[in-house]
Amino acid sequence: MRHLIILTLLIAAHAAAIRADSITDMGAARDWCDSTMTHRVEGIWEFPEDETRVLVRKQTASATRYVITVVESPDTRLVPGEEIGQMQASPDPTKFEMTLYRTKLKGAAGNPGKCLAVLDEKNDALLVQGRKMKFSLASRWFLPSFWRAVRISVKNPLDALPRGMVRIYPANTRRQPDYL
């Protein structure tokens, strides 16, 4: 009986430690940023397309992996405190392999999509570049000779707009020294 009580207390203490470590709102995220020596990519970021705010912070067990956690979102499918992705550092200190989960089934995130995230410290932005595929077919082989002279091209200036996240907190100041 005594062992059961001790085991229950240990499990409760572990659960409390997990809850204390989880960040589920903007206030807690700001407090974490203020009390931690943040690395260049750590902080609160916003996806401008959908106004979702996330906290990027180093994973406890790894020196090169970062966790992306939701802290605020107008999308009710995203729960504050939920991990929606990860970032892996590369030999280039400004480039990261970013993994974002695209689906959620029965509360579990799935279908990870990978892309390149480039840190632009000058503009406080993380620019995301996904895979691009281009397919073209020479239609002149299928059309009569009159239509070979006609070419239609549509160029949308919004296609050139960079995609990614904008840092909203803390301001871009080097708080952690880089050691040689």
PDB file of N, CA and C in Angstrom, residues 3-16:
ATOM      1  N   HIS A   3       3.862   1.585  -1.188  1.00  0.00           N
ATOM      2  CA  HIS A   3       4.475   1.761  -2.509  1.00  0.00           C
ATOM      3  C   HIS A   3       3.487   2.384  -3.486  1.00  0.00           C
ATOM      4  N   LEU A   4       2.232   2.045  -3.374  1.00  0.00           N
ATOM      5  CA  LEU A   4       1.203   2.594  -4.242  1.00  0.00           C
ATOM      6  C   LEU A   4       1.043   4.090  -4.005  1.00  0.00           C
ATOM      7  N   ILE A   5       1.105   4.518  -2.756  1.00  0.00           N
ATOM      8  CA  ILE A   5       0.993   5.944  -2.436  1.00  0.00           C
ATOM      9  C   ILE A   5       2.200   6.699  -2.983  1.00  0.00           C
ATOM     10  N   ILE A   6       3.386   6.146  -2.804  1.00  0.00           N
ATOM     11  CA  ILE A   6       4.605   6.795  -3.309  1.00  0.00           C
ATOM     12  C   ILE A   6       4.561   6.877  -4.834  1.00  0.00           C
ATOM     13  N   LEU A   7       4.132   5.810  -5.487  1.00  0.00           N
ATOM     14  CA  LEU A   7       4.023   5.808  -6.945  1.00  0.00           C
ATOM     15  C   LEU A   7       3.018   6.850  -7.418  1.00  0.00           C
ATOM     16  N   THR A   8       1.896   6.963  -6.731  1.00  0.00           N
ATOM     17  CA  THR A   8       0.882   7.963  -7.085  1.00  0.00           C
ATOM     18  C   THR A   8       1.444   9.370  -6.928  1.00  0.00           C
ATOM     19  N   LEU A   9       2.172   9.627  -5.854  1.00  0.00           N
ATOM     20  CA  LEU A   9       2.777  10.948  -5.647  1.00  0.00           C
ATOM     21  C   LEU A   9       3.809  11.264  -6.725  1.00  0.00           C
ATOM     22  N   LEU A  10       4.614  10.281  -7.101  1.00  0.00           N
ATOM     23  CA  LEU A  10       5.608  10.494  -8.162  1.00  0.00           C
ATOM     24  C   LEU A  10       4.937  10.809  -9.491  1.00  0.00           C
ATOM     25  N   ILE A  11       3.882  10.092  -9.821  1.00  0.00           N
ATOM     26  CA  ILE A  11       3.162  10.344 -11.078  1.00  0.00           C
ATOM     27  C   ILE A  11       2.534  11.738 -11.052  1.00  0.00           C
ATOM     28  N   ALA A  12       1.950  12.133  -9.926  1.00  0.00           N
ATOM     29  CA  ALA A  12       1.348  13.461  -9.801  1.00  0.00           C
ATOM     30  C   ALA A  12       2.404  14.557  -9.935  1.00  0.00           C
ATOM     31  N   ALA A  13       3.574  14.351  -9.315  1.00  0.00           N
ATOM     32  CA  ALA A  13       4.657  15.335  -9.412  1.00  0.00           C
ATOM     33  C   ALA A  13       5.155  15.451 -10.843  1.00  0.00           C
ATOM     34  N   HIS A  14       5.273  14.315 -11.548  1.00  0.00           N
ATOM     35  CA  HIS A  14       5.708  14.330 -12.943  1.00  0.00           C
ATOM     36  C   HIS A  14       4.686  15.051 -13.827  1.00  0.00           C
ATOM     37  N   ALA A  15       3.407  14.798 -13.596  1.00  0.00           N
ATOM     38  CA  ALA A  15       2.353  15.467 -14.373  1.00  0.00           C
ATOM     39  C   ALA A  15       2.367  16.966 -14.108  1.00  0.00           C
ATOM     40  N   ALA A  16       2.588  17.382 -12.863  1.00  0.00           N
ATOM     41  CA  ALA A  16       2.659  18.807 -12.536  1.00  0.00           C
ATOM     42  C   ALA A  16       3.866  19.454 -13.203  1.00  0.00           C
TER      43      ALA A  16
END
